[in-house]
């Protein structure tokens, strides 16, 4: 984990000193960000003999970024559909090979292959860049700015999936601000409190160690599974939002304001609002590059929702449980959309939904539904155990 590395804190201090005290132009700072981020990622992530393997992997990451950058430049001048599909196949083939083929088809492995760190995140950034290049953006983007965008160390491992448009515009106006230091450090400390105190010391020890037996049968009672799923929701939220706090605070020290990834999702009273405020960089990416294209092609919102959530589920992991998790959320969003349309035709329902008791009950219902989905991810590699945990919790033990 990036922020726990022995070399992270001294490396960060040295980088900040060089970045602000020695380098004077923003172009030089972008080159330095790309180089320093690569060095810091290797130093922090790869102790001992593994460092050579990670260095080779990171070289591959940089080569892919250079290739995608020049393909994007070419797309701006020749925006044909076949060329676009071939361009997208370049980063997608890397993601599919390392994250999916190696899991299901070990025979395709070539020697001792390491899973590239951050592959899920930088692949989606590459896809965003290529699509927006085809739409005619980024005319003045430099290779240094794109490499810095891809490997910028705070967000490299786990996002947010920042848009290149925002990163590029900010890279032209980097300036030191005394007023930004205190909020940045406070954000980092908030993240440390969430991730290393609340999650590590309080929430994670509450998770049951074994939810299924060797034959896939659940070891817990239905109510215990539901409680475990709710604790898993809290662990996921505070762990990831804490990491995001540290990322955003660290980026602010370098003069960049990255996009927020969470907007109080546990206070949302419907599933659609929950997903608008949960992992915002991923959900908005999926909305723009999966939901809207499918909706525009087929004019079927339900199909677009299911496809979008399946994409998000499979993006999390190649195991069947994650695909089922995506289907769970996609189905929930489809049902909520129909419920919403039903309520709009009934004034008494609209009035009832504005009351505080109804809203509180709705928040609890969202907690229950989102938590239930985690039953599919405790043992995601096994379809049978995932579904048995899910069905037992959903049916309260009747099935």
mmCIF file of C-alpha atoms in Angstrom:
data_model
loop_
_atom_site.group_PDB
_atom_site.id
_atom_site.type_symbol
_atom_site.label_atom_id
_atom_site.label_comp_id
_atom_site.label_asym_id
_atom_site.label_seq_id
_atom_site.Cartn_x
_atom_site.Cartn_y
_atom_site.Cartn_z
ATOM 1 C CA UNK A 1 0.000 0.000 0.000
ATOM 2 C CA UNK A 2 1.485 3.312 -1.137
ATOM 3 C CA UNK A 3 1.089 5.401 2.029
ATOM 4 C CA UNK A 4 2.559 2.696 4.296
ATOM 5 C CA UNK A 5 5.855 2.333 2.455
ATOM 6 C CA UNK A 6 9.068 3.029 4.376
ATOM 7 C CA UNK A 7 10.302 5.392 1.683
ATOM 8 C CA UNK A 8 7.020 7.203 1.155
ATOM 9 C CA UNK A 9 7.255 10.076 3.652
ATOM 10 C CA UNK A 10 10.924 11.023 3.034
ATOM 11 C CA UNK A 11 10.334 10.573 -0.705
ATOM 12 C CA UNK A 12 7.314 12.869 -0.568
ATOM 13 C CA UNK A 13 9.247 15.575 1.316
ATOM 14 C CA UNK A 14 12.154 15.434 -1.133
ATOM 15 C CA UNK A 15 9.810 15.554 -4.125
ATOM 16 C CA UNK A 16 7.942 18.554 -2.746
ATOM 17 C CA UNK A 17 11.197 20.412 -2.046
ATOM 18 C CA UNK A 18 12.494 19.868 -5.587
ATOM 19 C CA UNK A 19 9.080 20.541 -7.121
ATOM 20 C CA UNK A 20 8.546 23.937 -5.469
ATOM 21 C CA UNK A 21 12.041 25.230 -4.564
ATOM 22 C CA UNK A 22 14.162 24.161 -7.538
ATOM 23 C CA UNK A 23 11.877 23.804 -10.551
ATOM 24 C CA UNK A 24 10.423 27.055 -11.832
ATOM 25 C CA UNK A 25 8.469 26.161 -14.979
ATOM 26 C CA UNK A 26 5.325 24.063 -15.059
ATOM 27 C CA UNK A 27 6.700 22.049 -17.967
ATOM 28 C CA UNK A 28 9.723 21.015 -15.896
ATOM 29 C CA UNK A 29 7.437 20.185 -12.977
ATOM 30 C CA UNK A 30 5.366 17.842 -15.165
ATOM 31 C CA UNK A 31 8.490 16.014 -16.360
ATOM 32 C CA UNK A 32 9.654 15.751 -12.759
ATOM 33 C CA UNK A 33 6.235 14.423 -11.649
ATOM 34 C CA UNK A 34 6.405 11.645 -14.229
ATOM 35 C CA UNK A 35 9.970 10.640 -13.276
ATOM 36 C CA UNK A 36 9.589 11.037 -9.507
ATOM 37 C CA UNK A 37 6.234 9.230 -9.455
ATOM 38 C CA UNK A 38 7.748 6.260 -11.288
ATOM 39 C CA UNK A 39 10.712 6.112 -8.893
ATOM 40 C CA UNK A 40 8.553 6.461 -5.796
ATOM 41 C CA UNK A 41 6.108 3.780 -6.941
ATOM 42 C CA UNK A 42 8.963 1.327 -7.417
ATOM 43 C CA UNK A 43 10.636 2.208 -4.097
ATOM 44 C CA UNK A 44 7.436 1.953 -2.067
ATOM 45 C CA UNK A 45 5.791 -1.030 -3.741
ATOM 46 C CA UNK A 46 8.712 -3.378 -4.260
ATOM 47 C CA UNK A 47 10.859 -4.375 -1.283
ATOM 48 C CA UNK A 48 13.966 -6.459 -1.872
ATOM 49 C CA UNK A 49 14.277 -8.799 -4.867
ATOM 50 C CA UNK A 50 10.778 -8.016 -6.161
ATOM 51 C CA UNK A 51 11.913 -4.517 -7.119
ATOM 52 C CA UNK A 52 13.348 -5.632 -10.471
ATOM 53 C CA UNK A 53 10.034 -7.212 -11.462
ATOM 54 C CA UNK A 54 8.088 -4.098 -10.538
ATOM 55 C CA UNK A 55 10.572 -1.925 -12.418
ATOM 56 C CA UNK A 56 10.044 -4.011 -15.543
ATOM 57 C CA UNK A 57 6.282 -3.794 -15.062
ATOM 58 C CA UNK A 58 6.426 -0.014 -14.653
ATOM 59 C CA UNK A 59 8.490 0.299 -17.824
ATOM 60 C CA UNK A 60 5.662 -1.526 -19.561
ATOM 61 C CA UNK A 61 3.181 0.939 -18.057
ATOM 62 C CA UNK A 62 5.197 3.864 -19.410
ATOM 63 C CA UNK A 63 5.603 2.291 -22.850
ATOM 64 C CA UNK A 64 1.852 1.719 -23.032
ATOM 65 C CA UNK A 65 1.214 5.337 -21.995
ATOM 66 C CA UNK A 66 3.538 6.644 -24.725
ATOM 67 C CA UNK A 67 1.863 4.405 -27.306
ATOM 68 C CA UNK A 68 -1.642 5.503 -26.275
ATOM 69 C CA UNK A 69 -0.573 9.155 -26.302
ATOM 70 C CA UNK A 70 0.622 9.014 -29.912
ATOM 71 C CA UNK A 71 -2.370 6.946 -31.003
ATOM 72 C CA UNK A 72 -4.566 9.651 -29.481
ATOM 73 C CA UNK A 73 -2.723 12.352 -31.429
ATOM 74 C CA UNK A 74 -3.309 10.369 -34.612
ATOM 75 C CA UNK A 75 -7.005 9.947 -33.776
ATOM 76 C CA UNK A 76 -7.464 13.709 -33.650
ATOM 77 C CA UNK A 77 -6.624 13.881 -37.352
ATOM 78 C CA UNK A 78 -8.143 10.587 -38.560
ATOM 79 C CA UNK A 79 -11.221 9.939 -36.433
ATOM 80 C CA UNK A 80 -12.521 6.842 -38.210
ATOM 81 C CA UNK A 81 -14.603 4.273 -36.335
ATOM 82 C CA UNK A 82 -12.425 1.234 -37.243
ATOM 83 C CA UNK A 83 -9.314 3.102 -36.119
ATOM 84 C CA UNK A 84 -11.052 4.027 -32.883
ATOM 85 C CA UNK A 85 -11.867 0.395 -32.108
ATOM 86 C CA UNK A 86 -8.286 -0.640 -32.838
ATOM 87 C CA UNK A 87 -7.028 2.157 -30.587
ATOM 88 C CA UNK A 88 -9.256 1.070 -27.694
ATOM 89 C CA UNK A 89 -8.079 -2.522 -28.148
ATOM 90 C CA UNK A 90 -4.533 -1.507 -27.151
ATOM 91 C CA UNK A 91 -5.158 -0.647 -23.455
ATOM 92 C CA UNK A 92 -8.079 -3.077 -23.184
ATOM 93 C CA UNK A 93 -5.911 -5.997 -24.300
ATOM 94 C CA UNK A 94 -3.502 -5.239 -21.444
ATOM 95 C CA UNK A 95 -6.340 -5.170 -18.913
ATOM 96 C CA UNK A 96 -7.963 -8.342 -20.267
ATOM 97 C CA UNK A 97 -4.695 -10.269 -20.363
ATOM 98 C CA UNK A 98 -3.402 -9.394 -16.914
ATOM 99 C CA UNK A 99 -6.661 -9.230 -14.984
ATOM 100 C CA UNK A 100 -8.811 -11.876 -16.659
ATOM 101 C CA UNK A 101 -6.943 -14.294 -18.947
ATOM 102 C CA UNK A 102 -4.241 -15.014 -16.375
ATOM 103 C CA UNK A 103 -6.948 -15.869 -13.839
ATOM 104 C CA UNK A 104 -9.025 -18.186 -16.018
ATOM 105 C CA UNK A 105 -6.432 -19.424 -18.512
ATOM 106 C CA UNK A 106 -3.089 -19.914 -16.712
ATOM 107 C CA UNK A 107 -1.699 -21.526 -19.856
ATOM 108 C CA UNK A 108 -1.439 -18.085 -21.504
ATOM 109 C CA UNK A 109 1.028 -16.886 -18.848
ATOM 110 C CA UNK A 110 4.419 -16.018 -20.283
ATOM 111 C CA UNK A 111 7.045 -16.664 -17.634
ATOM 112 C CA UNK A 112 6.852 -15.007 -14.225
ATOM 113 C CA UNK A 113 4.300 -12.287 -14.954
ATOM 114 C CA UNK A 114 3.331 -9.741 -12.320
ATOM 115 C CA UNK A 115 -0.082 -8.108 -12.265
ATOM 116 C CA UNK A 116 0.705 -4.488 -13.199
ATOM 117 C CA UNK A 117 -0.073 -2.216 -10.265
ATOM 118 C CA UNK A 118 -2.945 0.156 -10.945
ATOM 119 C CA UNK A 119 -3.889 -1.564 -14.211
ATOM 120 C CA UNK A 120 -7.646 -1.134 -13.717
ATOM 121 C CA UNK A 121 -7.296 2.590 -13.110
ATOM 122 C CA UNK A 122 -4.835 3.626 -15.790
ATOM 123 C CA UNK A 123 -6.640 1.498 -18.397
ATOM 124 C CA UNK A 124 -9.830 3.479 -17.855
ATOM 125 C CA UNK A 125 -7.826 6.720 -18.043
ATOM 126 C CA UNK A 126 -6.361 5.587 -21.371
ATOM 127 C CA UNK A 127 -9.836 4.801 -22.708
ATOM 128 C CA UNK A 128 -11.117 8.205 -21.579
ATOM 129 C CA UNK A 129 -8.181 9.907 -23.314
ATOM 130 C CA UNK A 130 -8.639 8.044 -26.595
ATOM 131 C CA UNK A 131 -12.379 8.683 -26.761
ATOM 132 C CA UNK A 132 -11.951 12.375 -26.020
ATOM 133 C CA UNK A 133 -9.149 12.607 -28.584
ATOM 134 C CA UNK A 134 -11.548 11.251 -31.193
ATOM 135 C CA UNK A 135 -13.971 13.995 -30.133
ATOM 136 C CA UNK A 136 -11.315 16.604 -30.861
ATOM 137 C CA UNK A 137 -9.956 17.563 -27.438
ATOM 138 C CA UNK A 138 -6.444 17.848 -26.000
ATOM 139 C CA UNK A 139 -4.949 19.621 -28.996
ATOM 140 C CA UNK A 140 -2.208 21.180 -26.868
ATOM 141 C CA UNK A 141 -1.437 18.170 -24.663
ATOM 142 C CA UNK A 142 2.236 17.267 -24.344
ATOM 143 C CA UNK A 143 3.735 13.843 -23.741
ATOM 144 C CA UNK A 144 5.063 15.033 -20.376
ATOM 145 C CA UNK A 145 1.601 16.118 -19.264
ATOM 146 C CA UNK A 146 0.091 12.774 -20.292
ATOM 147 C CA UNK A 147 2.776 10.696 -18.579
ATOM 148 C CA UNK A 148 2.397 12.778 -15.418
ATOM 149 C CA UNK A 149 -1.369 12.265 -15.614
ATOM 150 C CA UNK A 150 -1.021 8.481 -15.893
ATOM 151 C CA UNK A 151 1.655 7.826 -13.251
ATOM 152 C CA UNK A 152 1.017 10.700 -10.783
ATOM 153 C CA UNK A 153 1.768 8.633 -7.699
ATOM 154 C CA UNK A 154 -1.027 9.670 -5.281
ATOM 155 C CA UNK A 155 -3.789 8.510 -7.641
ATOM 156 C CA UNK A 156 -1.942 5.789 -9.582
ATOM 157 C CA UNK A 157 -2.830 2.756 -7.448
ATOM 158 C CA UNK A 158 -6.488 3.381 -6.598
ATOM 159 C CA UNK A 159 -7.722 6.522 -8.289
ATOM 160 C CA UNK A 160 -9.677 8.640 -8.469
ATOM 161 C CA UNK A 161 -10.017 8.183 -12.236
ATOM 162 C CA UNK A 162 -9.304 11.848 -12.878
ATOM 163 C CA UNK A 163 -10.311 13.336 -16.230
ATOM 164 C CA UNK A 164 -7.377 14.452 -18.357
ATOM 165 C CA UNK A 165 -9.223 17.651 -19.224
ATOM 166 C CA UNK A 166 -9.092 18.810 -15.616
ATOM 167 C CA UNK A 167 -5.521 17.616 -15.026
ATOM 168 C CA UNK A 168 -4.299 19.315 -18.203
ATOM 169 C CA UNK A 169 -5.919 22.660 -17.444
ATOM 170 C CA UNK A 170 -4.518 22.667 -13.904
ATOM 171 C CA UNK A 171 -1.036 21.713 -15.116
ATOM 172 C CA UNK A 172 -0.815 25.050 -16.954
ATOM 173 C CA UNK A 173 -1.477 27.118 -13.843
ATOM 174 C CA UNK A 174 0.453 25.312 -11.092
ATOM 175 C CA UNK A 175 1.252 27.773 -8.327
ATOM 176 C CA UNK A 176 2.178 27.574 -4.669
ATOM 177 C CA UNK A 177 -0.533 28.613 -2.233
ATOM 178 C CA UNK A 178 0.004 28.972 1.500
ATOM 179 C CA UNK A 179 -3.739 28.717 2.009
ATOM 180 C CA UNK A 180 -3.791 25.232 0.464
ATOM 181 C CA UNK A 181 -1.276 23.643 2.838
ATOM 182 C CA UNK A 182 -3.381 23.466 5.983
ATOM 183 C CA UNK A 183 -6.507 21.988 4.276
ATOM 184 C CA UNK A 184 -4.285 19.499 2.432
ATOM 185 C CA UNK A 185 -2.624 18.272 5.638
ATOM 186 C CA UNK A 186 -5.981 18.124 7.417
ATOM 187 C CA UNK A 187 -7.367 15.999 4.563
ATOM 188 C CA UNK A 188 -4.408 13.635 4.804
ATOM 189 C CA UNK A 189 -4.849 13.276 8.581
ATOM 190 C CA UNK A 190 -8.569 12.650 8.126
ATOM 191 C CA UNK A 191 -7.728 9.851 5.705
ATOM 192 C CA UNK A 192 -5.200 8.363 8.119
ATOM 193 C CA UNK A 193 -7.828 8.379 10.864
ATOM 194 C CA UNK A 194 -10.389 6.621 8.677
ATOM 195 C CA UNK A 195 -8.112 4.041 7.118
ATOM 196 C CA UNK A 196 -5.609 3.135 9.798
ATOM 197 C CA UNK A 197 -7.569 3.810 12.985
ATOM 198 C CA UNK A 198 -11.260 3.270 12.300
ATOM 199 C CA UNK A 199 -10.922 0.502 9.703
ATOM 200 C CA UNK A 200 -7.836 -1.355 10.894
ATOM 201 C CA UNK A 201 -8.446 -1.148 14.636
ATOM 202 C CA UNK A 202 -12.247 -1.148 14.891
ATOM 203 C CA UNK A 203 -14.128 -2.383 11.834
ATOM 204 C CA UNK A 204 -11.946 -5.082 10.267
ATOM 205 C CA UNK A 205 -11.647 -7.117 13.508
ATOM 206 C CA UNK A 206 -15.463 -7.265 13.564
ATOM 207 C CA UNK A 207 -15.644 -9.126 10.255
ATOM 208 C CA UNK A 208 -16.175 -12.895 10.616
ATOM 209 C CA UNK A 209 -13.160 -14.940 9.567
ATOM 210 C CA UNK A 210 -15.032 -17.695 7.774
ATOM 211 C CA UNK A 211 -18.423 -17.247 6.152
ATOM 212 C CA UNK A 212 -18.570 -20.517 4.205
ATOM 213 C CA UNK A 213 -17.597 -24.127 4.822
ATOM 214 C CA UNK A 214 -15.501 -26.228 2.483
ATOM 215 C CA UNK A 215 -18.596 -27.278 0.546
ATOM 216 C CA UNK A 216 -19.688 -23.660 0.086
ATOM 217 C CA UNK A 217 -22.470 -23.774 2.686
ATOM 218 C CA UNK A 218 -22.770 -20.648 4.901
ATOM 219 C CA UNK A 219 -21.438 -20.957 8.454
ATOM 220 C CA UNK A 220 -23.556 -18.085 9.800
ATOM 221 C CA UNK A 221 -27.215 -17.476 10.445
ATOM 222 C CA UNK A 222 -29.030 -15.118 8.019
ATOM 223 C CA UNK A 223 -28.987 -12.179 10.426
ATOM 224 C CA UNK A 224 -25.274 -12.721 11.019
ATOM 225 C CA UNK A 225 -24.624 -12.650 7.274
ATOM 226 C CA UNK A 226 -26.559 -9.390 6.969
ATOM 227 C CA UNK A 227 -24.566 -7.859 9.850
ATOM 228 C CA UNK A 228 -21.306 -9.057 8.272
ATOM 229 C CA UNK A 229 -22.349 -7.521 4.954
ATOM 230 C CA UNK A 230 -23.121 -4.197 6.643
ATOM 231 C CA UNK A 231 -19.739 -4.200 8.375
ATOM 232 C CA UNK A 232 -18.159 -4.951 4.979
ATOM 233 C CA UNK A 233 -19.947 -1.902 3.562
ATOM 234 C CA UNK A 234 -18.532 0.262 6.362
ATOM 235 C CA UNK A 235 -15.044 -1.196 5.914
ATOM 236 C CA UNK A 236 -15.155 -0.567 2.166
ATOM 237 C CA UNK A 237 -16.447 2.974 2.544
ATOM 238 C CA UNK A 238 -14.128 4.203 5.274
ATOM 239 C CA UNK A 239 -11.096 2.372 3.860
ATOM 240 C CA UNK A 240 -11.548 3.696 0.335
ATOM 241 C CA UNK A 241 -12.749 7.179 1.283
ATOM 242 C CA UNK A 242 -9.840 7.410 3.733
ATOM 243 C CA UNK A 243 -7.409 6.482 0.975
ATOM 244 C CA UNK A 244 -9.083 9.073 -1.270
ATOM 245 C CA UNK A 245 -8.697 11.729 1.429
ATOM 246 C CA UNK A 246 -4.964 11.037 1.546
ATOM 247 C CA UNK A 247 -4.730 11.096 -2.245
ATOM 248 C CA UNK A 248 -6.564 14.403 -2.587
ATOM 249 C CA UNK A 249 -4.595 15.999 0.229
ATOM 250 C CA UNK A 250 -1.259 14.850 -1.228
ATOM 251 C CA UNK A 251 -2.206 16.017 -4.735
ATOM 252 C CA UNK A 252 -3.147 19.406 -3.288
ATOM 253 C CA UNK A 253 0.410 19.793 -1.982
ATOM 254 C CA UNK A 254 1.548 19.551 -5.624
ATOM 255 C CA UNK A 255 -0.991 22.134 -6.779
ATOM 256 C CA UNK A 256 -3.638 19.763 -8.170
ATOM 257 C CA UNK A 257 -7.277 19.521 -7.085
ATOM 258 C CA UNK A 258 -8.435 16.034 -8.003
ATOM 259 C CA UNK A 259 -12.099 15.106 -8.240
ATOM 260 C CA UNK A 260 -13.967 13.960 -5.159
ATOM 261 C CA UNK A 261 -14.760 10.256 -5.051
ATOM 262 C CA UNK A 262 -17.389 10.217 -2.287
ATOM 263 C CA UNK A 263 -20.165 12.635 -1.344
ATOM 264 C CA UNK A 264 -21.747 11.180 1.810
ATOM 265 C CA UNK A 265 -23.196 8.113 0.046
ATOM 266 C CA UNK A 266 -24.411 6.529 3.289
ATOM 267 C CA UNK A 267 -26.856 9.409 3.736
ATOM 268 C CA UNK A 268 -28.586 8.846 0.371
ATOM 269 C CA UNK A 269 -32.205 7.691 0.404
ATOM 270 C CA UNK A 270 -32.273 5.901 -2.958
ATOM 271 C CA UNK A 271 -29.932 3.682 -4.926
ATOM 272 C CA UNK A 272 -29.541 6.104 -7.840
ATOM 273 C CA UNK A 273 -28.335 8.902 -5.540
ATOM 274 C CA UNK A 274 -26.107 6.412 -3.752
ATOM 275 C CA UNK A 275 -24.282 5.641 -6.996
ATOM 276 C CA UNK A 276 -24.021 9.310 -7.893
ATOM 277 C CA UNK A 277 -22.113 9.825 -4.644
ATOM 278 C CA UNK A 278 -20.183 6.520 -4.335
ATOM 279 C CA UNK A 279 -16.862 6.073 -6.188
ATOM 280 C CA UNK A 280 -17.865 9.083 -8.262
ATOM 281 C CA UNK A 281 -14.913 8.958 -10.640
ATOM 282 C CA UNK A 282 -15.744 5.357 -11.608
ATOM 283 C CA UNK A 283 -19.533 5.722 -11.723
ATOM 284 C CA UNK A 284 -19.291 8.912 -13.806
ATOM 285 C CA UNK A 285 -16.774 7.229 -16.143
ATOM 286 C CA UNK A 286 -19.167 4.302 -16.613
ATOM 287 C CA UNK A 287 -22.061 6.719 -17.147
ATOM 288 C CA UNK A 288 -20.222 8.628 -19.882
ATOM 289 C CA UNK A 289 -18.559 5.725 -21.699
ATOM 290 C CA UNK A 290 -20.966 2.816 -21.144
ATOM 291 C CA UNK A 291 -24.434 4.066 -20.173
ATOM 292 C CA UNK A 292 -24.830 6.965 -22.610
ATOM 293 C CA UNK A 293 -23.420 5.121 -25.672
ATOM 294 C CA UNK A 294 -25.680 2.096 -25.069
ATOM 295 C CA UNK A 295 -28.677 4.313 -24.363
ATOM 296 C CA UNK A 296 -28.021 6.287 -27.545
ATOM 297 C CA UNK A 297 -27.681 3.118 -29.605
ATOM 298 C CA UNK A 298 -30.596 1.066 -28.269
ATOM 299 C CA UNK A 299 -32.846 3.641 -26.518
ATOM 300 C CA UNK A 300 -33.355 1.183 -23.658
ATOM 301 C CA UNK A 301 -32.465 2.639 -20.232
ATOM 302 C CA UNK A 302 -32.827 -0.700 -18.446
ATOM 303 C CA UNK A 303 -30.323 -2.383 -20.766
ATOM 304 C CA UNK A 304 -27.925 0.543 -20.376
ATOM 305 C CA UNK A 305 -28.162 0.372 -16.570
ATOM 306 C CA UNK A 306 -27.555 -3.380 -16.430
ATOM 307 C CA UNK A 307 -24.598 -3.125 -18.828
ATOM 308 C CA UNK A 308 -23.120 -0.210 -16.876
ATOM 309 C CA UNK A 309 -23.273 -1.966 -13.519
ATOM 310 C CA UNK A 310 -21.979 -5.229 -14.993
ATOM 311 C CA UNK A 311 -19.023 -3.259 -16.349
ATOM 312 C CA UNK A 312 -18.356 -1.796 -12.904
ATOM 313 C CA UNK A 313 -18.698 -5.232 -11.316
ATOM 314 C CA UNK A 314 -16.340 -6.973 -13.742
ATOM 315 C CA UNK A 315 -13.935 -4.032 -13.438
ATOM 316 C CA UNK A 316 -13.615 -4.825 -9.718
ATOM 317 C CA UNK A 317 -12.694 -8.444 -10.367
ATOM 318 C CA UNK A 318 -12.901 -11.258 -12.894
ATOM 319 C CA UNK A 319 -14.552 -13.716 -10.484
ATOM 320 C CA UNK A 320 -18.243 -14.635 -10.950
ATOM 321 C CA UNK A 321 -19.202 -13.016 -7.638
ATOM 322 C CA UNK A 322 -18.280 -9.575 -8.936
ATOM 323 C CA UNK A 323 -20.346 -10.009 -12.083
ATOM 324 C CA UNK A 324 -23.284 -11.032 -9.879
ATOM 325 C CA UNK A 325 -22.612 -7.988 -7.688
ATOM 326 C CA UNK A 326 -22.877 -5.789 -10.777
ATOM 327 C CA UNK A 327 -26.099 -7.529 -11.788
ATOM 328 C CA UNK A 328 -27.445 -7.010 -8.253
ATOM 329 C CA UNK A 329 -26.885 -3.265 -8.459
ATOM 330 C CA UNK A 330 -28.063 -3.013 -12.054
ATOM 331 C CA UNK A 331 -31.299 -4.789 -11.170
ATOM 332 C CA UNK A 332 -31.744 -2.533 -8.156
ATOM 333 C CA UNK A 333 -31.347 0.589 -10.294
ATOM 334 C CA UNK A 334 -33.841 -0.714 -12.871
ATOM 335 C CA UNK A 335 -36.395 -1.481 -10.158
ATOM 336 C CA UNK A 336 -35.828 1.898 -8.528
ATOM 337 C CA UNK A 337 -36.405 3.640 -11.864
ATOM 338 C CA UNK A 338 -39.761 1.891 -12.268
ATOM 339 C CA UNK A 339 -40.680 2.662 -8.677
ATOM 340 C CA UNK A 340 -39.793 6.307 -9.259
ATOM 341 C CA UNK A 341 -42.040 6.502 -12.321
ATOM 342 C CA UNK A 342 -44.849 4.798 -10.376
ATOM 343 C CA UNK A 343 -44.536 7.346 -7.552
ATOM 344 C CA UNK A 344 -44.583 10.299 -9.956
ATOM 345 C CA UNK A 345 -48.132 9.366 -10.986
ATOM 346 C CA UNK A 346 -49.366 9.262 -7.383
ATOM 347 C CA UNK A 347 -49.371 12.559 -5.460
ATOM 348 C CA UNK A 348 -49.869 10.854 -2.093
ATOM 349 C CA UNK A 349 -46.609 8.927 -2.605
ATOM 350 C CA UNK A 350 -44.770 12.108 -3.498
ATOM 351 C CA UNK A 351 -45.964 13.720 -0.281
ATOM 352 C CA UNK A 352 -45.108 10.671 1.812
ATOM 353 C CA UNK A 353 -41.576 10.527 0.414
ATOM 354 C CA UNK A 354 -40.904 14.073 1.617
ATOM 355 C CA UNK A 355 -41.485 13.193 5.261
ATOM 356 C CA UNK A 356 -38.577 12.557 7.617
ATOM 357 C CA UNK A 357 -39.667 9.040 8.711
ATOM 358 C CA UNK A 358 -39.943 7.947 5.079
ATOM 359 C CA UNK A 359 -36.521 9.355 4.257
ATOM 360 C CA UNK A 360 -34.928 7.642 7.269
ATOM 361 C CA UNK A 361 -36.559 4.355 6.317
ATOM 362 C CA UNK A 362 -35.312 4.831 2.743
ATOM 363 C CA UNK A 363 -31.739 5.393 3.944
ATOM 364 C CA UNK A 364 -31.886 2.160 5.936
ATOM 365 C CA UNK A 365 -33.313 0.362 2.886
ATOM 366 C CA UNK A 366 -30.375 1.590 0.777
ATOM 367 C CA UNK A 367 -27.957 0.362 3.453
ATOM 368 C CA UNK A 368 -29.651 -3.043 3.404
ATOM 369 C CA UNK A 369 -29.627 -3.376 -0.370
ATOM 370 C CA UNK A 370 -26.034 -2.201 -0.856
ATOM 371 C CA UNK A 371 -24.838 -4.363 2.028
ATOM 372 C CA UNK A 372 -26.615 -7.400 0.632
ATOM 373 C CA UNK A 373 -24.556 -7.150 -2.532
ATOM 374 C CA UNK A 374 -21.366 -7.791 -0.573
ATOM 375 C CA UNK A 375 -22.595 -11.303 0.198
ATOM 376 C CA UNK A 376 -21.656 -12.045 -3.414
ATOM 377 C CA UNK A 377 -18.073 -10.840 -2.946
ATOM 378 C CA UNK A 378 -16.899 -12.580 0.234
ATOM 379 C CA UNK A 379 -15.929 -15.634 -1.844
ATOM 380 C CA UNK A 380 -16.254 -14.208 -5.379
ATOM 381 C CA UNK A 381 -14.264 -16.955 -7.102
ATOM 382 C CA UNK A 382 -16.936 -19.545 -6.327
ATOM 383 C CA UNK A 383 -20.314 -19.041 -7.951
ATOM 384 C CA UNK A 384 -22.091 -21.514 -5.676
ATOM 385 C CA UNK A 385 -20.874 -20.116 -2.349
ATOM 386 C CA UNK A 386 -21.531 -16.531 -3.451
ATOM 387 C CA UNK A 387 -25.105 -17.246 -4.436
ATOM 388 C CA UNK A 388 -25.778 -19.394 -1.346
ATOM 389 C CA UNK A 389 -24.663 -16.605 0.991
ATOM 390 C CA UNK A 390 -26.731 -14.101 -0.975
ATOM 391 C CA UNK A 391 -29.882 -16.228 -1.148
ATOM 392 C CA UNK A 392 -29.685 -17.174 2.526
ATOM 393 C CA UNK A 393 -29.415 -13.521 3.576
ATOM 394 C CA UNK A 394 -32.077 -12.344 1.116
ATOM 395 C CA UNK A 395 -34.587 -15.047 2.070
ATOM 396 C CA UNK A 396 -33.773 -14.868 5.811
ATOM 397 C CA UNK A 397 -32.842 -18.546 5.762
ATOM 398 C CA UNK A 398 -35.914 -19.871 3.971
ATOM 399 C CA UNK A 399 -33.821 -21.071 1.042
#
